[in-house]
Amino acid sequence: WLFLFAVVVAALLLFNMVFFIIMFSDLECDYINPIDLCNKLNQFVLPENVGHGILALIFLLNGAWISLLVNLPLVAINVNKIMNHRHTYDATEIFRTLPQHKKECFFKLAFYLLSFFFCEFAFLPVGFTYNYLFLVTVFPAHCRFIREFLLFGFLLQV
């Protein structure tokens, strides 16, 4: 259930970053004013950081050490931004800091996309375990690949 929950949270965080990027591009094209942009985005900043922090905490409590180590740097960056009061967007400085915010959003988008696929492929081998013998008999040439795939999935969950 851990990696299923992680896939759902990673998908929500991924959609959140896509929304941020769309809003930043709307600001660049002058479809939205800076005050409305900051008001819309600031309501999603803390839930994103809290959701990612809870995901890392769940990885810690369940002993998913590889997943925790992958998520720890971004959690540290988010905590640092919150502690220094730099986590919200300011309408008076948004045009000056827009390239930095866009780079951060693209970085987070790539991170959440990789996290989504990492958690998804860590979750999949559990379902394949029951069909392992069927897969080996149907695809005898691919037995080695299937065994390595299943072993890799079990190692990620340990």
C-alpha atoms as one frame of an Amber mdcrd trajectory, in Angstrom:
protein
   0.000   0.000   0.000   2.948   2.284   0.574   3.977   2.571  -3.058   0.376
   2.809  -4.234  -0.083   5.791  -1.920   3.247   7.190  -3.155   2.117   6.910
  -6.782  -1.076   8.846  -5.995   0.803  11.559  -4.071   3.462  11.819  -6.808
   0.710  12.194  -9.421  -0.940  14.973  -7.398   2.391  16.753  -6.979   3.053
  16.321 -10.688  -0.277  17.914 -11.602   0.459  20.705  -9.141   3.745  21.518
 -10.882   2.089  21.469 -14.301  -0.449  23.968 -12.950   2.383  26.189 -11.663
   4.150  26.122 -15.039   0.936  26.959 -16.880   0.290  29.857 -14.530   3.832
  31.192 -15.010   3.452  31.020 -18.776   0.127  32.860 -18.469   1.936  35.589
 -16.551   4.591  35.825 -19.249   1.919  36.168 -21.938   0.109  38.749 -19.796
  -3.074  36.687 -19.508  -3.063  37.062 -15.714  -1.851  39.837 -13.459   0.831
  39.236 -10.800  -1.508  39.664  -7.830  -3.949  37.034  -9.078  -1.066  34.704
  -9.927   0.466  34.957  -6.473  -2.906  34.550  -4.776  -3.625  31.393  -6.785
  -0.190  29.838  -6.406   0.393  30.666  -2.737  -2.587  28.562  -1.696  -0.892
  25.486  -3.195   2.678  26.016  -1.947   2.296  24.767   1.616   0.057  21.792
   0.730   2.666  20.710  -1.830   5.481  20.944   0.711   3.455  19.223   3.427
   2.387  16.443   1.045   5.957  15.796   0.018   7.095  15.885   3.655   4.393
  13.396   4.687   5.422  11.113   1.838   9.034  11.209   3.040   7.889  10.567
   6.620   5.899   7.530   5.509   8.954   6.217   3.664  10.962   6.702   6.871
   8.431   4.936   9.104   8.075   1.989   6.707  11.803   1.589   6.189  11.832
   2.323   2.453  15.353   3.714   2.685  16.075   4.140  -1.021  12.845   6.057
  -1.562  13.566   8.179   1.492  17.090   9.000   0.316  15.777   9.991  -3.106
  13.198  12.353  -1.580  15.332  13.802   1.219  17.164  16.537  -0.770  13.941
  18.130  -2.008  12.421  17.904   1.472  15.508  19.697   2.824  15.169  22.421
   0.173  11.480  22.869   1.006  12.138  23.025   4.758  14.919  25.569   4.188
  12.604  27.760   2.120   9.862  27.589   4.759  12.253  28.338   7.616  13.653
  31.378   5.763  10.153  32.584   4.760  10.909  32.305   1.036   8.200  29.767
   0.199   5.488  32.198  -0.919   5.351  34.203  -4.127   5.464  38.001  -3.867
   3.481  39.972  -6.453   5.883  42.925  -6.310   8.933  40.793  -7.162   7.421
  38.080  -9.354   8.698  39.515 -12.648  12.232  39.847 -11.295  12.283  36.292
  -9.896  10.212  34.616 -12.620  13.147  32.790 -14.307  14.235  31.326 -10.964
  10.706  30.193 -10.141  10.308  28.608 -13.559  13.606  26.720 -13.191  12.515
  25.487  -9.782   9.148  24.362 -11.152  10.748  22.516 -14.059  13.185  20.847
 -11.651  10.326  19.787  -9.384   8.306  18.626 -12.388  11.174  16.380 -13.497
  11.689  15.155  -9.925   8.017  14.322  -9.414   7.838  12.644 -12.812  10.805
  10.431 -11.938   9.313   9.793  -8.493   6.023   8.793 -10.079   7.655   6.198
 -12.322  10.027   5.049  -9.575   7.131   4.385  -7.193   5.015   2.863  -9.943
   7.687   0.375 -10.968   8.479  -0.392  -7.339   4.795  -1.214  -6.844   4.298
  -3.330  -9.991   6.414  -6.416  -9.134   4.148  -7.245  -6.204   1.326  -7.941
  -8.638   3.628  -9.812 -10.996   4.775 -12.214  -8.292   1.579 -14.229  -8.509
   1.895 -14.578 -12.273   5.629 -15.302 -12.309   5.318 -18.968 -13.287   2.813
 -18.117 -15.993   5.116 -15.458 -17.431   8.126 -17.777 -17.381   6.277 -20.506
 -19.269   4.778 -18.108 -21.830   7.980 -16.121 -22.431  10.867 -18.561 -21.948
  13.351 -16.335 -23.780  12.651 -13.499 -21.389  12.959 -15.490 -18.142  16.199
 -13.818 -17.140  14.783 -10.329 -17.737  11.601 -11.117 -15.782  13.541 -12.547
 -12.843  15.807  -9.490 -12.727  12.817  -7.162 -12.981  11.056  -8.913 -10.103
  14.222  -9.005  -8.020  14.809  -5.290  -8.613  11.243  -4.550  -7.491  11.702
  -6.555  -4.298  14.981  -4.804  -3.549  13.277  -1.419  -3.859  10.656  -2.442
  -1.327  13.143  -3.716   1.237
